[in-house]
């Protein structure tokens, strides 16, 4: 056992470590199996020739001579056909056809069967490569998930602590408020912020609001606690676990403006705002390939998967990589989507900008505008992608403006970024929704015509509490 493992004595963490190790071993096994085929083997080429010999040449009076003493020239002709197919496709060049007619009495049928044998062999190669590709995708997913559960277990082990005196005070204080506590758990994250999990129920047919519960926890703990989002707001007579977190210093408001290509009601752009564990929020924007219904379905799928993974606690970059692998696996055609994500830490005011093939992001600080770009590929193109990210410290009244390609592409080439910066810089509004609509309207006014692509502007404002 190395030093890193020796730090974690909990049997639960040790078991999770074993699960993670097993998954990583499986992923490595998958990756070390059969590789993608780039060329036919000698046996496969012989198999093509054998099919042609049986189907065509067996009925020809010159079969014994062609596959006997003239064997080398027959094989050479077959290889020339395969080379021509590789270069010209199934429609061979005139020279290859002329040579075949001079050497073969059954040239049309010989050519047809040779092409059929090549087609069958190529289809088989495609299926093998598709299986290999899917296996690689599964390996990436397993490896990513193994790292995620290992990191989560280690972080949980570090953050969990006990405080019997505080627990007794909390049980006594909540009892006075009509709440019976079954058990409590105390956590402290890497930033020193407290989190309290209370499994409890209301007694004496009372209903206690989560605000009342958080207020009592705050009094006992001597720190300001707020209920975590997406929870039932009333504590009833059934036991349930309530999560209260040390209150953040910042809050956000967001607004969006969008329009479809040609003023269509259907847009290929989709967005979401997700509350994340640890007092964080995520704003995400996805632009599906093309426009209209198909692009809308693709970006909707991406956003729904992203919401599911983020709410489950997956790290942002891990979630993007897993979605990418899901989109690539089992597809013959490429259907890509971009992901543009801003993750806000409401305790520190930091914002991480994460991009996968996405358009520019702008940060407005007073009358100053910062422009952030990305060179990464969108998701759904290749199995392993590089995700760009950069972190910025935000202050009271700052705005993060995210746009899809359609917004920038509507402006003159070579001036797109500076023009949009100027529009944002000249915006005096402090309401995110009004700002988003103002920016979109200014771009539309500049073009003077209907949108040639889906256009979306997402604005998130950050303020101190």
XYZ file of C-alpha atoms in Angstrom:
465
model
C 0.000 0.000 0.000
C 1.470 3.366 -1.011
C 1.367 6.586 0.968
C -1.661 7.872 -0.936
C -3.683 4.781 -0.046
C -2.464 4.721 3.562
C -4.242 8.021 4.209
C -7.677 6.402 3.692
C -8.512 3.913 6.394
C -12.277 3.725 5.920
C -13.346 0.277 4.659
C -15.909 1.972 2.412
C -13.247 4.086 0.722
C -10.989 1.019 0.408
C -13.813 -0.893 -1.289
C -14.476 1.980 -3.703
C -10.735 2.048 -4.479
C -10.980 -1.641 -5.408
C -13.958 -0.930 -7.678
C -12.027 1.884 -9.358
C -8.940 -0.312 -9.845
C -11.077 -3.064 -11.379
C -12.743 -0.648 -13.789
C -9.386 0.787 -14.855
C -8.067 -2.737 -15.425
C -11.097 -3.510 -17.583
C -10.606 -0.326 -19.596
C -6.944 -1.192 -20.202
C -7.941 -4.687 -21.310
C -10.384 -3.203 -23.814
C -7.727 -0.864 -25.195
C -5.176 -3.668 -25.605
C -7.537 -5.851 -27.626
C -7.750 -5.894 -31.435
C -6.825 -2.587 -33.085
C -8.568 -0.910 -35.999
C -7.868 -2.455 -39.405
C -6.335 -0.128 -41.981
C -5.638 -2.659 -44.760
C -6.683 -6.119 -45.908
C -4.552 -9.052 -44.820
C -3.002 -11.416 -47.347
C -5.513 -14.078 -46.289
C -8.434 -11.700 -46.970
C -7.116 -10.859 -50.443
C -6.673 -14.583 -51.188
C -10.258 -15.093 -50.039
C -11.504 -12.487 -52.551
C -9.609 -14.181 -55.386
C -10.918 -17.602 -54.344
C -14.532 -16.371 -54.466
C -14.000 -15.064 -57.992
C -12.216 -18.247 -59.111
C -15.092 -20.442 -57.860
C -17.972 -18.260 -59.116
C -16.538 -17.145 -62.465
C -13.393 -18.967 -63.568
C -14.649 -22.467 -62.766
C -16.966 -22.211 -65.789
C -14.255 -20.913 -68.143
C -12.198 -23.125 -70.519
C -9.015 -21.174 -69.659
C -9.394 -21.595 -65.864
C -6.594 -24.164 -65.520
C -4.180 -21.977 -67.484
C -5.084 -18.653 -65.704
C -4.804 -20.181 -62.224
C -1.958 -22.509 -63.171
C 1.004 -21.466 -65.268
C -0.361 -17.884 -65.669
C -1.161 -17.629 -61.928
C 1.171 -14.624 -61.328
C -0.413 -12.531 -64.096
C -3.933 -13.380 -62.895
C -3.080 -12.263 -59.364
C -1.430 -9.136 -60.739
C -4.606 -8.271 -62.649
C -6.675 -8.792 -59.509
C -4.387 -6.496 -57.524
C -4.613 -3.844 -60.251
C -8.410 -3.946 -59.975
C -8.251 -3.581 -56.180
C -5.773 -0.701 -56.500
C -8.002 1.005 -59.065
C -11.042 0.600 -56.780
C -9.065 2.129 -53.912
C -8.098 5.076 -56.137
C -11.160 5.620 -58.343
C -13.955 3.911 -56.413
C -16.252 1.273 -57.843
C -16.211 3.010 -61.256
C -12.815 1.855 -62.563
C -10.681 3.843 -64.971
C -10.768 2.944 -68.684
C -7.190 1.605 -68.737
C -7.853 -1.043 -66.077
C -11.015 -2.204 -67.830
C -9.181 -2.412 -71.181
C -6.393 -4.563 -69.680
C -8.942 -6.924 -68.128
C -10.839 -7.361 -71.421
C -7.585 -8.255 -73.201
C -6.627 -10.925 -70.643
C -9.988 -12.439 -69.588
C -12.662 -14.135 -71.678
C -15.260 -13.424 -68.982
C -14.090 -9.872 -68.200
C -17.498 -8.262 -67.296
C -18.447 -11.059 -64.879
C -14.900 -11.322 -63.493
C -14.951 -7.580 -62.756
C -18.447 -7.697 -61.225
C -17.604 -10.576 -58.876
C -14.242 -9.013 -57.970
C -15.996 -5.791 -57.009
C -18.626 -7.720 -55.017
C -15.919 -9.625 -53.135
C -14.109 -6.351 -52.409
C -17.352 -4.741 -51.206
C -18.092 -7.655 -48.834
C -14.540 -7.577 -47.432
C -14.696 -3.822 -46.956
C -18.061 -4.054 -45.180
C -16.597 -6.678 -42.855
C -13.647 -4.373 -42.122
C -16.033 -1.502 -41.364
C -17.988 -3.637 -38.886
C -14.783 -4.796 -37.182
C -13.580 -1.188 -36.893
C -16.943 -0.103 -35.565
C -16.755 -2.750 -32.842
C -13.205 -1.632 -32.014
C -14.348 1.994 -31.910
C -17.242 1.158 -29.582
C -14.891 -0.828 -27.351
C -12.516 2.145 -27.176
C -15.445 4.361 -26.258
C -16.466 2.000 -23.450
C -12.872 1.928 -22.225
C -12.733 5.735 -22.071
C -16.059 5.829 -20.208
C -14.922 3.238 -17.655
C -11.566 4.925 -17.127
C -13.205 8.315 -16.657
C -15.808 6.918 -14.262
C -13.132 5.068 -12.259
C -11.181 8.291 -11.744
C -14.353 10.126 -10.779
C -15.498 7.669 -8.100
C -11.950 7.428 -6.713
C -11.682 11.224 -6.392
C -15.190 11.459 -4.904
C -14.477 8.799 -2.276
C -11.212 10.454 -1.273
C -12.812 13.899 -1.070
C -15.694 12.520 1.019
C -13.291 10.794 3.397
C -11.353 14.035 3.876
C -14.439 16.191 4.410
C -16.406 14.023 6.885
C -15.872 14.769 10.584
C -17.620 14.162 13.921
C -18.490 16.634 16.672
C -20.536 15.001 19.460
C -20.981 18.236 21.410
C -22.298 20.070 18.343
C -24.520 17.129 17.440
C -26.141 17.133 20.891
C -26.703 20.894 20.716
C -28.262 20.516 17.286
C -30.580 17.672 18.372
C -31.692 19.675 21.448
C -32.222 22.898 19.473
C -34.232 21.228 16.725
C -36.340 19.320 19.264
C -37.474 22.646 20.681
C -38.625 23.558 17.171
C -40.680 20.380 16.849
C -38.118 18.322 14.906
C -36.928 14.828 15.860
C -33.420 14.080 14.568
C -32.472 10.518 13.633
C -28.820 11.254 12.864
C -26.539 13.989 11.519
C -23.412 14.194 9.376
C -20.950 17.068 9.284
C -18.735 17.891 6.292
C -16.123 20.503 5.530
C -15.092 21.027 1.910
C -11.604 21.872 0.653
C -12.385 25.595 0.968
C -13.258 25.294 4.666
C -17.012 25.657 4.177
C -19.368 23.601 6.360
C -22.173 21.336 5.189
C -24.683 19.660 7.536
C -26.865 16.655 6.607
C -29.768 16.130 8.993
C -32.094 13.129 8.768
C -35.210 14.153 10.690
C -38.993 14.495 10.763
C -41.524 16.872 12.245
C -43.268 15.771 15.450
C -46.680 16.519 16.958
C -48.311 16.797 13.505
C -46.295 19.924 12.808
C -44.849 21.049 9.497
C -41.492 22.759 9.665
C -40.127 24.736 6.726
C -36.566 24.232 5.555
C -35.931 27.928 6.216
C -36.819 27.412 9.887
C -34.581 24.345 10.011
C -31.653 26.203 8.417
C -32.148 29.138 10.791
C -31.900 26.878 13.848
C -28.820 25.109 12.432
C -27.255 28.555 11.844
C -27.938 29.537 15.475
C -26.406 26.346 16.850
C -23.398 26.301 14.514
C -22.695 30.011 14.757
C -22.538 30.258 10.949
C -25.066 31.257 8.299
C -26.600 28.152 6.677
C -29.063 27.897 3.781
C -30.930 24.845 2.433
C -29.377 23.299 -0.651
C -31.475 23.832 -3.782
C -33.876 21.280 -5.334
C -35.199 19.979 -1.991
C -38.713 19.673 -0.616
C -39.446 22.908 1.224
C -41.448 21.351 4.075
C -40.296 18.793 6.652
C -43.233 16.425 7.278
C -43.928 13.447 9.516
C -41.755 11.062 7.449
C -37.998 10.952 7.988
C -36.023 12.697 5.239
C -32.467 13.943 4.848
C -32.039 17.701 4.576
C -28.797 19.258 3.341
C -27.855 22.713 4.629
C -24.783 24.559 3.423
C -22.869 27.514 4.715
C -24.373 30.453 2.864
C -22.503 31.773 -0.179
C -21.316 35.360 -0.590
C -22.648 35.813 -4.145
C -25.826 35.157 -6.105
C -26.597 35.138 -9.830
C -29.428 36.143 -12.122
C -29.640 35.122 -15.758
C -31.455 36.095 -18.915
C -31.600 34.718 -22.430
C -32.605 35.974 -25.873
C -32.859 33.718 -28.914
C -34.173 33.530 -32.455
C -34.192 30.703 -34.995
C -32.797 30.740 -38.518
C -35.094 32.781 -40.771
C -37.084 33.805 -37.646
C -38.171 30.181 -37.162
C -39.717 29.181 -33.833
C -37.455 26.106 -33.765
C -33.854 26.774 -32.747
C -30.882 24.416 -32.781
C -29.497 26.217 -29.706
C -30.383 25.108 -26.183
C -29.309 26.228 -22.705
C -29.602 25.384 -19.014
C -28.797 26.668 -15.531
C -27.893 23.950 -13.006
C -27.272 24.188 -9.258
C -24.154 22.149 -8.461
C -22.891 20.676 -5.191
C -20.662 22.866 -3.038
C -22.400 26.203 -3.617
C -21.768 26.392 -7.358
C -23.925 27.102 -10.387
C -23.447 26.226 -14.022
C -24.771 28.023 -17.097
C -24.456 25.954 -20.272
C -25.194 26.687 -23.918
C -25.196 24.098 -26.729
C -25.339 24.717 -30.467
C -26.412 21.695 -32.540
C -24.988 21.088 -36.029
C -26.967 23.021 -38.628
C -30.354 24.451 -37.743
C -33.986 23.460 -37.387
C -35.544 20.364 -35.836
C -32.554 18.006 -36.174
C -30.137 20.495 -34.615
C -32.663 21.177 -31.842
C -32.963 17.460 -31.042
C -29.179 17.098 -30.925
C -28.522 20.077 -28.640
C -31.510 19.112 -26.440
C -29.988 15.651 -25.965
C -26.633 17.216 -25.018
C -28.216 19.626 -22.525
C -30.383 16.931 -20.922
C -27.393 14.592 -20.513
C -25.333 17.452 -19.124
C -28.011 18.334 -16.565
C -28.312 14.694 -15.489
C -24.558 14.218 -14.997
C -23.904 17.581 -13.327
C -26.795 17.186 -10.880
C -25.467 13.709 -10.045
C -22.165 15.309 -9.034
C -19.947 14.485 -12.027
C -17.102 16.982 -12.587
C -17.860 19.294 -15.515
C -15.039 18.139 -17.813
C -15.751 14.497 -16.999
C -19.415 15.013 -17.889
C -18.476 16.599 -21.240
C -16.088 13.757 -22.083
C -18.700 11.115 -21.229
C -21.334 12.852 -23.373
C -18.835 13.113 -26.221
C -18.103 9.383 -26.088
C -21.828 8.622 -25.987
C -22.449 10.705 -29.114
C -19.528 9.209 -31.060
C -20.245 5.540 -30.285
C -22.454 3.622 -32.709
C -22.913 6.455 -35.217
C -22.029 6.277 -38.889
C -22.537 9.998 -39.510
C -21.040 12.843 -37.516
C -23.585 14.958 -35.629
C -21.625 17.402 -33.539
C -22.715 19.929 -30.934
C -20.816 22.615 -29.087
C -20.781 23.044 -25.326
C -20.139 26.427 -23.752
C -20.254 26.357 -19.962
C -19.625 28.898 -17.202
C -19.288 27.496 -13.682
C -19.753 30.032 -10.865
C -18.366 29.503 -7.366
C -20.800 31.509 -5.240
C -18.428 31.464 -2.235
C -15.349 32.902 -3.936
C -16.804 34.679 -6.963
C -14.600 32.680 -9.326
C -15.949 31.646 -12.717
C -14.509 28.818 -14.822
C -15.208 29.119 -18.552
C -15.255 25.658 -20.177
C -15.534 25.246 -23.941
C -15.834 22.399 -26.434
C -15.958 23.925 -29.915
C -17.998 26.865 -28.621
C -18.080 30.472 -29.738
C -16.583 33.422 -27.862
C -17.496 34.384 -24.293
C -17.395 37.960 -23.009
C -16.978 39.206 -19.426
C -18.273 42.719 -18.716
C -16.678 44.492 -15.743
C -18.000 48.034 -15.569
C -17.188 49.582 -18.957
C -14.422 47.037 -19.663
C -15.069 43.897 -21.740
C -12.803 40.814 -21.853
C -13.050 38.482 -24.824
C -12.341 34.729 -24.375
C -11.965 32.357 -27.352
C -11.580 28.599 -27.836
C -9.849 26.379 -30.387
C -11.196 23.019 -29.188
C -13.363 20.658 -31.258
C -17.104 20.277 -30.612
C -18.353 17.040 -29.082
C -19.472 14.120 -31.247
C -16.506 14.245 -33.669
C -13.688 12.178 -32.124
C -13.525 9.826 -29.123
C -11.058 11.839 -27.045
C -11.430 15.600 -27.019
C -9.493 18.438 -25.464
C -11.640 20.835 -23.461
C -10.493 24.447 -23.101
C -10.951 26.143 -19.736
C -9.918 29.378 -18.067
C -10.797 30.826 -14.637
C -11.624 34.447 -13.872
C -12.366 36.212 -10.552
C -15.655 38.103 -10.741
C -16.760 40.994 -8.567
C -20.079 42.587 -7.666
C -22.001 43.617 -10.796
C -19.961 41.666 -13.362
C -21.667 39.949 -16.302
C -20.745 36.848 -18.292
C -22.143 36.906 -21.844
C -22.252 33.640 -23.823
C -23.287 33.543 -27.490
C -23.650 30.921 -30.222
C -21.873 31.086 -33.584
C -24.938 32.542 -35.276
C -24.576 35.798 -33.339
C -20.938 36.401 -34.332
C -21.408 35.088 -37.886
C -24.114 37.709 -38.472
C -21.469 40.442 -38.156
C -18.884 41.325 -40.858
C -15.967 38.898 -41.145
C -12.830 40.232 -39.470
C -14.781 42.658 -37.295
C -17.076 40.255 -35.455
C -15.348 40.173 -32.067
C -14.603 43.899 -31.847
C -18.135 44.837 -32.937
C -19.766 42.559 -30.368
C -17.374 43.863 -27.693
C -18.447 47.410 -28.608
C -22.146 46.480 -28.403
C -21.653 44.867 -24.964
C -19.489 47.728 -23.744
C -22.171 50.258 -24.669
C -24.899 48.372 -22.801
C -25.852 50.222 -19.613
C -28.568 47.755 -18.531
C -28.134 45.735 -15.334
C -31.045 43.344 -15.840
C -29.585 40.182 -17.502
C -32.728 39.465 -19.522
C -32.936 43.019 -20.846
C -29.220 42.985 -21.620
C -29.511 39.705 -23.580
C -32.406 41.055 -25.674
C -30.609 44.359 -26.246
C -27.436 42.644 -27.504
C -29.398 40.346 -29.846
C -31.458 43.250 -31.178
C -28.346 45.335 -31.829
C -26.816 42.489 -33.857
C -30.048 42.037 -35.843
C -30.211 45.787 -36.475
C -26.642 45.678 -37.766
C -27.437 42.954 -40.320
C -30.790 44.408 -41.348
C -32.134 41.028 -42.465
C -33.564 37.763 -41.136
C -31.102 35.531 -39.246
C -29.120 33.145 -41.470
C -28.449 30.856 -38.491
C -29.889 30.180 -35.031
C -28.860 32.959 -32.623
C -28.766 32.813 -28.805
C -27.415 35.225 -26.190
C -27.167 34.048 -22.556
C -26.262 36.625 -19.897
C -25.433 35.816 -16.257
C -24.998 38.636 -13.730
C -23.123 38.175 -10.422
C -23.786 40.211 -7.280
C -22.632 40.136 -3.656
C -25.260 39.348 -1.040
